[in-house]
C-alpha cells in the first residue's frame, strides 16, 4: 500500500483538539454540498408543471448542479493550495446564496439551469473539496472516523431539507422557497470560518518548497558569468510546469491504484444520483401524497446518518483498513443490488423497505468515497487527486439523471431507470473488486522486488568498500588463500628461478 500520510507531510496531524471543530464545520459544509442537489427534487414536479417541461429536462437542474460541484474540483483544489480552505469555503457559501436567490426570480428553465445549476453548483464545489482536504490535514489515525462523522452531514441535512422543502413550498411556493434556501446556504460561510489553518513546526521546508526556495536564492544572487538566453527560458518553462504540477499533479495518471479508482467511480456515478433524484417523483407517480413521498427521503437520510459513522468505525478496524478497497467495492455492488430490486416495490411499504436498504448502501459508499482515495495516493497528493477525480467524474454525473429521465419519458415507467442504475453500479463494484485484487498482488510483488534489490545493493556496497593502505597486503594474502586472486608471473624464466630458490632454501 502507499506510504502512510505522516511520511508525506512535514508535520504530524494532531488527530484531535481543534480538529473536532473542523469536523463540525465539514459536517455542515459537506452536508449542504451533497444533500442540497437531492433535496430540491421535492420541487421538480411543480417546476415541471410550471414551465411545461419533460422529466429529462427538469432532471438537468440537479445534473448541472452536481456536474458543476464535481467539475469545479480542480479549480477548488488550486484555490485551496493557493489560499487555504477557510476563504474558499466562505466564498463558496456566498456563491451558493447568490445562485439560489437569483434562481427565485428565473422566468425560464434555461435561467434555472444557470442560476440554480451552474452558480449554486460551483459554490457547492468550493464547499466540498476544501472540507474533505482539511480533514486529511488534521487527522491520521482517526481519519476514517473523522471522515465518517463529516460525511454524516449529508444525511442529516437531507433528513432536514426534505420535509422543510415541502413545508416551504406549501407556504411560499417554489420561488419563495428558493429565496429562503439561498439564505440558509450562507451558513456555509460560518462553517468555513472554523477551518483554522494548521501550521507545521518551524524549520527548513522540505520537498518542492525547499527546492523553490533554493531557486529563489539563486535568482537573487548576482550573475558570475555569461548565461545563455535559451538556457534561462528553458529553466523558466520548467519552473512554470513545476508550479502548475504543484497545484494539480498530473503524474497521478501514471499511478495504477488511482486509475483503477477513477475508472470504477466514473462508471459508478452513471447510476449513483439518479435514484435519489427520482425517488420522490416515483412515489408521487404511484399515487402517494406529497408529504409521504418527501418522508421517503427522510427515511433514507436517517439510515444514511447512522450508516456513515458506523462504516467509518468498521473501516478503521484492524481487520478492514488494510483491505479497505474490497469493502468499498462490496458497498458499491450492494448499492446496485438495491436498485435492481426496487421495481418489485409497488406500494408505500415496499418503498419504505427500499429506502432503508438504499440509505444503508448509500451511506457505506459515501463514508469511504474519499478515504479509499487517500489510502491509495497518500495525504500529500490527495488535494490534486480529488481535483482530478471530480473533473473526470462530472461527465457521468451530468449524464446520469437525464439518461434516467429519458428512460422514463420513453417507456412511461420508472423501473427501467432503476434497472439501468443498478446494473452499472453492480458492474462498477465487480470491476473494482477484481482490479483491486490485481493491484494488491502487484504491490506485494513490487515490495518483494524492492527489498531484494536493497539487499543486493547492500551486499555490493560491502564488497566494493575501499580498504585502508595498511590493510592492502593482508587482503591480497587472504584472497590468495581463498583462491579468488593469483599474482601473475612476469616470465617463465623468472618463475623457474623462483622455484629453484624455494627448493634450495628447503
GROMACS .gro file of C-alpha atoms in nm:
model
  506
    1UNK     CA    1   0.000   0.000   0.000
    2UNK     CA    2   0.111   0.364  -0.030
    3UNK     CA    3   0.323   0.516   0.243
    4UNK     CA    4   0.142   0.648   0.549
    5UNK     CA    5   0.042   1.010   0.547
    6UNK     CA    6   0.296   1.115   0.811
    7UNK     CA    7   0.578   1.032   0.573
    8UNK     CA    8   0.432   1.267   0.312
    9UNK     CA    9   0.374   1.562   0.544
   10UNK     CA   10   0.620   1.793   0.718
   11UNK     CA   11   0.428   1.757   1.045
   12UNK     CA   12   0.228   1.502   1.245
   13UNK     CA   13  -0.152   1.558   1.231
   14UNK     CA   14  -0.291   1.629   1.582
   15UNK     CA   15  -0.574   1.372   1.550
   16UNK     CA   16  -0.800   1.577   1.776
   17UNK     CA   17  -0.811   1.913   1.952
   18UNK     CA   18  -0.936   2.185   1.719
   19UNK     CA   19  -0.970   1.911   1.458
   20UNK     CA   20  -1.312   1.823   1.602
   21UNK     CA   21  -1.429   2.180   1.540
   22UNK     CA   22  -1.303   2.136   1.185
   23UNK     CA   23  -1.508   1.815   1.159
   24UNK     CA   24  -1.815   2.014   1.272
   25UNK     CA   25  -1.756   2.274   1.001
   26UNK     CA   26  -1.703   1.999   0.744
   27UNK     CA   27  -2.023   1.832   0.868
   28UNK     CA   28  -2.222   2.144   0.776
   29UNK     CA   29  -2.037   2.220   0.454
   30UNK     CA   30  -2.035   1.863   0.318
   31UNK     CA   31  -2.394   1.821   0.432
   32UNK     CA   32  -2.519   2.109   0.220
   33UNK     CA   33  -2.298   2.007  -0.074
   34UNK     CA   34  -2.432   1.654  -0.100
   35UNK     CA   35  -2.788   1.695   0.031
   36UNK     CA   36  -2.893   2.012  -0.148
   37UNK     CA   37  -2.898   1.876  -0.508
   38UNK     CA   38  -3.113   1.585  -0.383
   39UNK     CA   39  -3.338   1.793  -0.158
   40UNK     CA   40  -3.455   2.029  -0.433
   41UNK     CA   41  -3.601   1.728  -0.616
   42UNK     CA   42  -3.908   1.793  -0.399
   43UNK     CA   43  -3.986   2.094  -0.623
   44UNK     CA   44  -3.933   1.916  -0.957
   45UNK     CA   45  -4.292   1.804  -1.013
   46UNK     CA   46  -4.425   2.155  -0.954
   47UNK     CA   47  -4.149   2.329  -1.155
   48UNK     CA   48  -4.212   2.081  -1.436
   49UNK     CA   49  -4.581   2.177  -1.443
   50UNK     CA   50  -4.497   2.548  -1.412
   51UNK     CA   51  -4.262   2.554  -1.715
   52UNK     CA   52  -4.428   2.268  -1.903
   53UNK     CA   53  -4.110   2.059  -1.933
   54UNK     CA   54  -4.042   1.683  -1.952
   55UNK     CA   55  -3.875   1.457  -1.692
   56UNK     CA   56  -3.543   1.467  -1.874
   57UNK     CA   57  -3.546   1.849  -1.900
   58UNK     CA   58  -3.620   1.906  -1.532
   59UNK     CA   59  -3.356   1.647  -1.434
   60UNK     CA   60  -3.091   1.871  -1.590
   61UNK     CA   61  -3.124   2.111  -1.293
   62UNK     CA   62  -2.981   1.856  -1.049
   63UNK     CA   63  -2.742   1.721  -1.311
   64UNK     CA   64  -2.589   2.061  -1.386
   65UNK     CA   65  -2.565   2.137  -1.015
   66UNK     CA   66  -2.391   1.806  -0.943
   67UNK     CA   67  -2.168   1.833  -1.250
   68UNK     CA   68  -2.064   2.187  -1.156
   69UNK     CA   69  -1.997   2.068  -0.800
   70UNK     CA   70  -1.768   1.790  -0.923
   71UNK     CA   71  -1.633   1.968  -1.231
   72UNK     CA   72  -1.525   2.263  -1.017
   73UNK     CA   73  -1.300   2.030  -0.818
   74UNK     CA   74  -0.971   2.122  -0.991
   75UNK     CA   75  -1.040   2.494  -0.956
   76UNK     CA   76  -1.131   2.440  -0.593
   77UNK     CA   77  -0.810   2.240  -0.534
   78UNK     CA   78  -0.599   2.512  -0.696
   79UNK     CA   79  -0.762   2.780  -0.479
   80UNK     CA   80  -0.712   2.568  -0.166
   81UNK     CA   81  -0.342   2.523  -0.244
   82UNK     CA   82  -0.312   2.897  -0.306
   83UNK     CA   83  -0.530   3.050  -0.032
   84UNK     CA   84  -0.622   2.768   0.209
   85UNK     CA   85  -0.953   2.601   0.288
   86UNK     CA   86  -1.111   2.874   0.501
   87UNK     CA   87  -1.151   3.157   0.243
   88UNK     CA   88  -1.250   2.914  -0.033
   89UNK     CA   89  -1.537   2.764   0.170
   90UNK     CA   90  -1.659   3.109   0.278
   91UNK     CA   91  -1.658   3.229  -0.083
   92UNK     CA   92  -1.841   2.911  -0.187
   93UNK     CA   93  -2.116   2.972   0.068
   94UNK     CA   94  -2.162   3.325  -0.062
   95UNK     CA   95  -2.180   3.197  -0.420
   96UNK     CA   96  -2.444   2.936  -0.324
   97UNK     CA   97  -2.660   3.202  -0.164
   98UNK     CA   98  -2.636   3.428  -0.468
   99UNK     CA   99  -2.724   3.141  -0.703
  100UNK     CA  100  -3.038   3.030  -0.520
  101UNK     CA  101  -3.166   3.383  -0.458
  102UNK     CA  102  -3.119   3.456  -0.829
  103UNK     CA  103  -3.300   3.129  -0.915
  104UNK     CA  104  -3.610   3.251  -0.731
  105UNK     CA  105  -3.651   3.524  -0.998
  106UNK     CA  106  -3.600   3.296  -1.304
  107UNK     CA  107  -3.862   3.308  -1.580
  108UNK     CA  108  -3.739   3.014  -1.794
  109UNK     CA  109  -3.592   2.669  -1.743
  110UNK     CA  110  -3.266   2.781  -1.907
  111UNK     CA  111  -3.223   3.060  -1.649
  112UNK     CA  112  -3.282   2.798  -1.380
  113UNK     CA  113  -3.001   2.590  -1.532
  114UNK     CA  114  -2.763   2.886  -1.497
  115UNK     CA  115  -2.861   3.014  -1.151
  116UNK     CA  116  -2.965   2.703  -0.957
  117UNK     CA  117  -2.749   2.464  -1.160
  118UNK     CA  118  -2.422   2.631  -1.256
  119UNK     CA  119  -2.372   2.910  -1.000
  120UNK     CA  120  -2.500   2.717  -0.699
  121UNK     CA  121  -2.318   2.403  -0.811
  122UNK     CA  122  -1.988   2.589  -0.838
  123UNK     CA  123  -2.042   2.728  -0.489
  124UNK     CA  124  -2.102   2.375  -0.360
  125UNK     CA  125  -1.773   2.269  -0.522
  126UNK     CA  126  -1.595   2.536  -0.317
  127UNK     CA  127  -1.763   2.388  -0.007
  128UNK     CA  128  -1.699   2.020  -0.072
  129UNK     CA  129  -1.333   1.977  -0.171
  130UNK     CA  130  -1.176   2.205   0.095
  131UNK     CA  131  -1.382   2.035   0.367
  132UNK     CA  132  -1.258   1.691   0.267
  133UNK     CA  133  -0.899   1.809   0.221
  134UNK     CA  134  -0.863   1.979   0.559
  135UNK     CA  135  -0.976   1.666   0.747
  136UNK     CA  136  -0.676   1.484   0.599
  137UNK     CA  137  -0.451   1.756   0.742
  138UNK     CA  138  -0.592   1.735   1.095
  139UNK     CA  139  -0.632   1.355   1.125
  140UNK     CA  140  -0.429   1.044   1.052
  141UNK     CA  141  -0.502   0.753   1.288
  142UNK     CA  142  -0.863   0.862   1.342
  143UNK     CA  143  -0.912   0.977   0.983
  144UNK     CA  144  -1.175   0.714   0.884
  145UNK     CA  145  -1.381   0.806   1.191
  146UNK     CA  146  -1.343   1.180   1.121
  147UNK     CA  147  -1.440   1.128   0.757
  148UNK     CA  148  -1.741   0.919   0.860
  149UNK     CA  149  -1.862   1.188   1.102
  150UNK     CA  150  -1.812   1.467   0.848
  151UNK     CA  151  -1.988   1.268   0.575
  152UNK     CA  152  -2.280   1.213   0.812
  153UNK     CA  153  -2.367   1.578   0.746
  154UNK     CA  154  -2.520   1.477   0.415
  155UNK     CA  155  -2.796   1.251   0.555
  156UNK     CA  156  -2.864   1.488   0.844
  157UNK     CA  157  -2.913   1.777   0.603
  158UNK     CA  158  -3.118   1.564   0.365
  159UNK     CA  159  -3.336   1.441   0.651
  160UNK     CA  160  -3.398   1.805   0.745
  161UNK     CA  161  -3.429   1.953   0.396
  162UNK     CA  162  -3.680   1.700   0.259
  163UNK     CA  163  -3.973   1.789   0.491
  164UNK     CA  164  -3.857   2.150   0.520
  165UNK     CA  165  -3.869   2.199   0.144
  166UNK     CA  166  -4.219   2.056   0.126
  167UNK     CA  167  -4.328   2.286   0.409
  168UNK     CA  168  -4.168   2.590   0.244
  169UNK     CA  169  -4.334   2.504  -0.086
  170UNK     CA  170  -4.678   2.484   0.076
  171UNK     CA  171  -4.626   2.821   0.245
  172UNK     CA  172  -4.428   3.024  -0.010
  173UNK     CA  173  -4.425   2.832  -0.339
  174UNK     CA  174  -4.108   2.726  -0.518
  175UNK     CA  175  -3.987   3.085  -0.575
  176UNK     CA  176  -4.013   3.185  -0.210
  177UNK     CA  177  -3.860   2.853  -0.108
  178UNK     CA  178  -3.556   2.910  -0.331
  179UNK     CA  179  -3.509   3.256  -0.179
  180UNK     CA  180  -3.514   3.118   0.177
  181UNK     CA  181  -3.285   2.828   0.083
  182UNK     CA  182  -3.034   3.077  -0.056
  183UNK     CA  183  -3.023   3.243   0.284
  184UNK     CA  184  -2.977   2.906   0.456
  185UNK     CA  185  -2.679   2.825   0.234
  186UNK     CA  186  -2.497   3.128   0.375
  187UNK     CA  187  -2.435   2.914   0.686
  188UNK     CA  188  -2.154   2.754   0.485
  189UNK     CA  189  -1.963   3.080   0.542
  190UNK     CA  190  -1.988   3.020   0.917
  191UNK     CA  191  -1.874   2.660   0.873
  192UNK     CA  192  -1.574   2.777   0.668
  193UNK     CA  193  -1.471   3.014   0.947
  194UNK     CA  194  -1.396   2.706   1.163
  195UNK     CA  195  -1.131   2.584   0.918
  196UNK     CA  196  -0.832   2.725   1.102
  197UNK     CA  197  -0.512   2.665   0.901
  198UNK     CA  198  -0.285   2.405   1.059
  199UNK     CA  199   0.074   2.524   1.070
  200UNK     CA  200   0.368   2.280   1.056
  201UNK     CA  201   0.653   2.327   1.306
  202UNK     CA  202   0.916   2.587   1.232
  203UNK     CA  203   1.215   2.459   1.042
  204UNK     CA  204   1.361   2.432   0.696
  205UNK     CA  205   1.092   2.343   0.443
  206UNK     CA  206   1.104   2.007   0.272
  207UNK     CA  207   1.043   1.882  -0.078
  208UNK     CA  208   0.926   2.115  -0.354
  209UNK     CA  209   0.908   2.416  -0.121
  210UNK     CA  210   1.277   2.378  -0.031
  211UNK     CA  211   1.364   2.344  -0.399
  212UNK     CA  212   1.167   2.656  -0.481
  213UNK     CA  213   1.338   2.850  -0.201
  214UNK     CA  214   1.678   2.740  -0.332
  215UNK     CA  215   1.589   2.855  -0.680
  216UNK     CA  216   1.473   3.191  -0.539
  217UNK     CA  217   1.804   3.241  -0.360
  218UNK     CA  218   1.992   3.152  -0.676
  219UNK     CA  219   1.793   3.408  -0.870
  220UNK     CA  220   1.870   3.679  -0.610
  221UNK     CA  221   2.245   3.616  -0.632
  222UNK     CA  222   2.439   3.827  -0.887
  223UNK     CA  223   2.541   3.658  -1.213
  224UNK     CA  224   2.902   3.540  -1.200
  225UNK     CA  225   2.932   3.462  -1.568
  226UNK     CA  226   2.763   3.464  -1.903
  227UNK     CA  227   2.429   3.283  -1.909
  228UNK     CA  228   2.274   3.167  -2.231
  229UNK     CA  229   1.928   3.307  -2.306
  230UNK     CA  230   1.798   2.972  -2.426
  231UNK     CA  231   1.900   2.807  -2.102
  232UNK     CA  232   1.721   3.073  -1.896
  233UNK     CA  233   1.400   3.032  -2.099
  234UNK     CA  234   1.414   2.655  -2.058
  235UNK     CA  235   1.460   2.697  -1.684
  236UNK     CA  236   1.163   2.937  -1.660
  237UNK     CA  237   0.941   2.696  -1.854
  238UNK     CA  238   1.047   2.416  -1.622
  239UNK     CA  239   0.966   2.629  -1.317
  240UNK     CA  240   0.619   2.712  -1.457
  241UNK     CA  241   0.548   2.345  -1.517
  242UNK     CA  242   0.663   2.257  -1.167
  243UNK     CA  243   0.445   2.528  -1.013
  244UNK     CA  244   0.140   2.413  -1.212
  245UNK     CA  245   0.209   2.050  -1.126
  246UNK     CA  246   0.224   2.153  -0.760
  247UNK     CA  247  -0.144   2.254  -0.782
  248UNK     CA  248  -0.261   1.962  -0.999
  249UNK     CA  249  -0.031   1.660  -1.001
  250UNK     CA  250  -0.091   1.506  -1.343
  251UNK     CA  251   0.164   1.233  -1.268
  252UNK     CA  252  -0.124   1.065  -1.082
  253UNK     CA  253  -0.242   0.936  -1.419
  254UNK     CA  254   0.062   0.704  -1.404
  255UNK     CA  255  -0.048   0.575  -1.062
  256UNK     CA  256  -0.207   0.230  -1.104
  257UNK     CA  257  -0.430   0.246  -0.797
  258UNK     CA  258  -0.553   0.596  -0.886
  259UNK     CA  259  -0.650   0.487  -1.238
  260UNK     CA  260  -0.841   0.184  -1.105
  261UNK     CA  261  -1.029   0.406  -0.859
  262UNK     CA  262  -1.103   0.664  -1.130
  263UNK     CA  263  -1.242   0.416  -1.385
  264UNK     CA  264  -1.458   0.241  -1.126
  265UNK     CA  265  -1.601   0.568  -0.993
  266UNK     CA  266  -1.672   0.710  -1.339
  267UNK     CA  267  -1.880   0.400  -1.411
  268UNK     CA  268  -2.046   0.408  -1.069
  269UNK     CA  269  -2.167   0.768  -1.098
  270UNK     CA  270  -2.376   0.682  -1.404
  271UNK     CA  271  -2.624   0.531  -1.160
  272UNK     CA  272  -2.536   0.688  -0.825
  273UNK     CA  273  -2.753   1.000  -0.802
  274UNK     CA  274  -3.048   0.930  -1.037
  275UNK     CA  275  -3.240   0.701  -0.792
  276UNK     CA  276  -3.237   0.973  -0.523
  277UNK     CA  277  -3.341   1.243  -0.768
  278UNK     CA  278  -3.640   1.038  -0.888
  279UNK     CA  279  -3.740   0.867  -0.561
  280UNK     CA  280  -3.995   1.130  -0.453
  281UNK     CA  281  -4.138   1.175  -0.809
  282UNK     CA  282  -4.167   0.795  -0.836
  283UNK     CA  283  -4.369   0.783  -0.514
  284UNK     CA  284  -4.598   1.061  -0.641
  285UNK     CA  285  -4.633   0.870  -0.968
  286UNK     CA  286  -4.766   0.572  -0.770
  287UNK     CA  287  -5.033   0.795  -0.613
  288UNK     CA  288  -4.862   0.860  -0.279
  289UNK     CA  289  -4.922   1.203  -0.124
  290UNK     CA  290  -4.651   1.472  -0.123
  291UNK     CA  291  -4.553   1.456   0.245
  292UNK     CA  292  -4.528   1.076   0.244
  293UNK     CA  293  -4.314   1.095  -0.070
  294UNK     CA  294  -4.086   1.351   0.094
  295UNK     CA  295  -4.072   1.132   0.407
  296UNK     CA  296  -3.909   0.856   0.199
  297UNK     CA  297  -3.607   1.083   0.159
  298UNK     CA  298  -3.609   1.140   0.535
  299UNK     CA  299  -3.611   0.764   0.600
  300UNK     CA  300  -3.321   0.721   0.357
  301UNK     CA  301  -3.135   1.006   0.527
  302UNK     CA  302  -3.190   0.872   0.881
  303UNK     CA  303  -3.048   0.531   0.788
  304UNK     CA  304  -2.769   0.701   0.595
  305UNK     CA  305  -2.694   0.912   0.902
  306UNK     CA  306  -2.635   0.601   1.111
  307UNK     CA  307  -2.455   0.411   0.836
  308UNK     CA  308  -2.181   0.666   0.767
  309UNK     CA  309  -2.013   0.691   1.110
  310UNK     CA  310  -2.069   0.319   1.167
  311UNK     CA  311  -1.897   0.244   0.838
  312UNK     CA  312  -1.615   0.477   0.937
  313UNK     CA  313  -1.562   0.285   1.262
  314UNK     CA  314  -1.569  -0.051   1.080
  315UNK     CA  315  -1.331   0.077   0.811
  316UNK     CA  316  -1.091   0.196   1.082
  317UNK     CA  317  -1.069  -0.151   1.241
  318UNK     CA  318  -0.751  -0.355   1.208
  319UNK     CA  319  -0.933  -0.620   1.004
  320UNK     CA  320  -1.084  -0.391   0.739
  321UNK     CA  321  -0.848  -0.096   0.699
  322UNK     CA  322  -0.558  -0.290   0.538
  323UNK     CA  323  -0.800  -0.410   0.268
  324UNK     CA  324  -1.044  -0.119   0.267
  325UNK     CA  325  -1.066  -0.120  -0.114
  326UNK     CA  326  -1.251  -0.455  -0.103
  327UNK     CA  327  -1.502  -0.313   0.144
  328UNK     CA  328  -1.560  -0.017  -0.086
  329UNK     CA  329  -1.618  -0.249  -0.384
  330UNK     CA  330  -1.874  -0.451  -0.189
  331UNK     CA  331  -2.059  -0.134  -0.087
  332UNK     CA  332  -2.096  -0.023  -0.450
  333UNK     CA  333  -2.225  -0.364  -0.562
  334UNK     CA  334  -2.467  -0.373  -0.267
  335UNK     CA  335  -2.597  -0.030  -0.367
  336UNK     CA  336  -2.660  -0.152  -0.721
  337UNK     CA  337  -2.841  -0.463  -0.598
  338UNK     CA  338  -3.086  -0.242  -0.405
  339UNK     CA  339  -3.175  -0.053  -0.725
  340UNK     CA  340  -3.226  -0.375  -0.919
  341UNK     CA  341  -3.481  -0.490  -0.659
  342UNK     CA  342  -3.661  -0.154  -0.636
  343UNK     CA  343  -3.912  -0.224  -0.922
  344UNK     CA  344  -4.056  -0.501  -0.703
  345UNK     CA  345  -4.181  -0.229  -0.464
  346UNK     CA  346  -4.521  -0.121  -0.597
  347UNK     CA  347  -4.663   0.023  -0.274
  348UNK     CA  348  -4.558   0.260   0.002
  349UNK     CA  349  -4.443  -0.016   0.239
  350UNK     CA  350  -4.218  -0.157  -0.034
  351UNK     CA  351  -4.069   0.187  -0.098
  352UNK     CA  352  -4.000   0.224   0.275
  353UNK     CA  353  -3.805  -0.105   0.274
  354UNK     CA  354  -3.617   0.008  -0.037
  355UNK     CA  355  -3.537   0.344   0.125
  356UNK     CA  356  -3.393   0.169   0.432
  357UNK     CA  357  -3.159  -0.057   0.233
  358UNK     CA  358  -3.075   0.222  -0.012
  359UNK     CA  359  -2.983   0.452   0.279
  360UNK     CA  360  -2.757   0.184   0.426
  361UNK     CA  361  -2.580   0.117   0.096
  362UNK     CA  362  -2.556   0.487   0.008
  363UNK     CA  363  -2.405   0.570   0.347
  364UNK     CA  364  -2.146   0.293   0.315
  365UNK     CA  365  -2.029   0.422  -0.024
  366UNK     CA  366  -2.016   0.789   0.079
  367UNK     CA  367  -1.831   0.718   0.405
  368UNK     CA  368  -1.543   0.555   0.214
  369UNK     CA  369  -1.553   0.754  -0.109
  370UNK     CA  370  -1.262   0.983  -0.020
  371UNK     CA  371  -1.097   0.762   0.243
  372UNK     CA  372  -1.019   0.497  -0.018
  373UNK     CA  373  -0.871   0.761  -0.249
  374UNK     CA  374  -0.645   0.894   0.027
  375UNK     CA  375  -0.548   0.534   0.109
  376UNK     CA  376  -0.427   0.492  -0.249
  377UNK     CA  377  -0.241   0.817  -0.317
  378UNK     CA  378  -0.139   0.939   0.030
  379UNK     CA  379  -0.216   1.267   0.205
  380UNK     CA  380   0.035   1.484   0.019
  381UNK     CA  381  -0.115   1.407  -0.324
  382UNK     CA  382  -0.475   1.390  -0.208
  383UNK     CA  383  -0.558   1.753  -0.293
  384UNK     CA  384  -0.461   1.705  -0.657
  385UNK     CA  385  -0.625   1.361  -0.667
  386UNK     CA  386  -0.961   1.500  -0.552
  387UNK     CA  387  -0.949   1.773  -0.815
  388UNK     CA  388  -0.862   1.537  -1.099
  389UNK     CA  389  -1.117   1.275  -0.994
  390UNK     CA  390  -1.405   1.519  -0.967
  391UNK     CA  391  -1.350   1.683  -1.305
  392UNK     CA  392  -1.346   1.342  -1.479
  393UNK     CA  393  -1.648   1.219  -1.281
  394UNK     CA  394  -1.856   1.525  -1.364
  395UNK     CA  395  -1.923   1.392  -1.716
  396UNK     CA  396  -2.107   1.081  -1.595
  397UNK     CA  397  -2.268   1.276  -1.310
  398UNK     CA  398  -2.403   1.523  -1.566
  399UNK     CA  399  -2.547   1.245  -1.784
  400UNK     CA  400  -2.682   1.010  -1.515
  401UNK     CA  401  -3.015   1.177  -1.415
  402UNK     CA  402  -3.103   1.297  -1.770
  403UNK     CA  403  -3.050   0.944  -1.905
  404UNK     CA  404  -3.281   0.818  -1.631
  405UNK     CA  405  -3.535   1.088  -1.720
  406UNK     CA  406  -3.514   0.992  -2.089
  407UNK     CA  407  -3.588   0.629  -2.000
  408UNK     CA  408  -3.892   0.743  -1.800
  409UNK     CA  409  -4.016   0.963  -2.087
  410UNK     CA  410  -3.960   0.684  -2.342
  411UNK     CA  411  -4.120   0.389  -2.159
  412UNK     CA  412  -4.351   0.575  -1.922
  413UNK     CA  413  -4.223   0.359  -1.636
  414UNK     CA  414  -3.962   0.419  -1.366
  415UNK     CA  415  -3.842   0.059  -1.340
  416UNK     CA  416  -3.609   0.085  -1.641
  417UNK     CA  417  -3.431   0.377  -1.479
  418UNK     CA  418  -3.374   0.176  -1.159
  419UNK     CA  419  -3.257  -0.130  -1.358
  420UNK     CA  420  -3.007   0.083  -1.553
  421UNK     CA  421  -2.868   0.239  -1.237
  422UNK     CA  422  -2.843  -0.093  -1.055
  423UNK     CA  423  -2.672  -0.268  -1.344
  424UNK     CA  424  -2.395  -0.012  -1.387
  425UNK     CA  425  -2.327   0.002  -1.012
  426UNK     CA  426  -2.302  -0.377  -0.979
  427UNK     CA  427  -2.067  -0.376  -1.276
  428UNK     CA  428  -1.857  -0.100  -1.117
  429UNK     CA  429  -1.835  -0.293  -0.789
  430UNK     CA  430  -1.722  -0.611  -0.962
  431UNK     CA  431  -1.465  -0.418  -1.167
  432UNK     CA  432  -1.317  -0.251  -0.857
  433UNK     CA  433  -1.304  -0.579  -0.665
  434UNK     CA  434  -1.115  -0.762  -0.941
  435UNK     CA  435  -0.878  -0.475  -1.019
  436UNK     CA  436  -0.804  -0.403  -0.654
  437UNK     CA  437  -0.716  -0.770  -0.607
  438UNK     CA  438  -0.475  -0.732  -0.901
  439UNK     CA  439  -0.337  -0.408  -0.753
  440UNK     CA  440  -0.275  -0.569  -0.412
  441UNK     CA  441  -0.091  -0.859  -0.580
  442UNK     CA  442   0.126  -0.623  -0.785
  443UNK     CA  443   0.206  -0.408  -0.481
  444UNK     CA  444   0.317  -0.718  -0.289
  445UNK     CA  445   0.542  -0.828  -0.578
  446UNK     CA  446   0.689  -0.479  -0.614
  447UNK     CA  447   0.759  -0.460  -0.242
  448UNK     CA  448   0.929  -0.801  -0.250
  449UNK     CA  449   1.141  -0.698  -0.550
  450UNK     CA  450   1.232  -0.370  -0.381
  451UNK     CA  451   1.353  -0.546  -0.066
  452UNK     CA  452   1.553  -0.794  -0.272
  453UNK     CA  453   1.711  -0.509  -0.468
  454UNK     CA  454   1.801  -0.324  -0.146
  455UNK     CA  455   1.961  -0.640  -0.003
  456UNK     CA  456   2.166  -0.693  -0.319
  457UNK     CA  457   2.268  -0.328  -0.317
  458UNK     CA  458   2.392  -0.357   0.041
  459UNK     CA  459   2.593  -0.668  -0.050
  460UNK     CA  460   2.752  -0.488  -0.346
  461UNK     CA  461   2.843  -0.191  -0.128
  462UNK     CA  462   3.006  -0.423   0.127
  463UNK     CA  463   3.219  -0.589  -0.145
  464UNK     CA  464   3.319  -0.257  -0.304
  465UNK     CA  465   3.415  -0.087   0.024
  466UNK     CA  466   3.770   0.060  -0.023
  467UNK     CA  467   4.046  -0.081   0.203
  468UNK     CA  468   4.299   0.122   0.400
  469UNK     CA  469   4.666   0.131   0.282
  470UNK     CA  470   4.789  -0.087   0.568
  471UNK     CA  471   4.526  -0.350   0.500
  472UNK     CA  472   4.609  -0.397   0.131
  473UNK     CA  473   4.875  -0.673   0.169
  474UNK     CA  474   4.665  -0.861   0.421
  475UNK     CA  475   4.368  -0.852   0.190
  476UNK     CA  476   4.573  -0.986  -0.100
  477UNK     CA  477   4.708  -1.271   0.109
  478UNK     CA  478   4.358  -1.358   0.226
  479UNK     CA  479   4.233  -1.353  -0.131
  480UNK     CA  480   4.517  -1.579  -0.243
  481UNK     CA  481   4.438  -1.823   0.035
  482UNK     CA  482   4.074  -1.821  -0.073
  483UNK     CA  483   4.175  -1.884  -0.432
  484UNK     CA  484   3.996  -1.581  -0.571
  485UNK     CA  485   4.304  -1.392  -0.691
  486UNK     CA  486   4.655  -1.503  -0.809
  487UNK     CA  487   4.960  -1.281  -0.866
  488UNK     CA  488   5.069  -1.338  -1.229
  489UNK     CA  489   5.436  -1.428  -1.304
  490UNK     CA  490   5.622  -1.195  -1.540
  491UNK     CA  491   5.811  -1.459  -1.743
  492UNK     CA  492   5.869  -1.830  -1.747
  493UNK     CA  493   6.241  -1.778  -1.667
  494UNK     CA  494   6.155  -1.574  -1.356
  495UNK     CA  495   5.921  -1.850  -1.249
  496UNK     CA  496   6.194  -2.116  -1.283
  497UNK     CA  497   6.439  -1.906  -1.080
  498UNK     CA  498   6.187  -1.857  -0.802
  499UNK     CA  499   6.109  -2.227  -0.799
  500UNK     CA  500   6.481  -2.323  -0.774
  501UNK     CA  501   6.531  -2.071  -0.494
  502UNK     CA  502   6.247  -2.223  -0.295
  503UNK     CA  503   6.393  -2.577  -0.336
  504UNK     CA  504   6.744  -2.472  -0.228
  505UNK     CA  505   6.608  -2.297   0.079
  506UNK     CA  506   6.418  -2.609   0.173
   0.00000   0.00000   0.00000
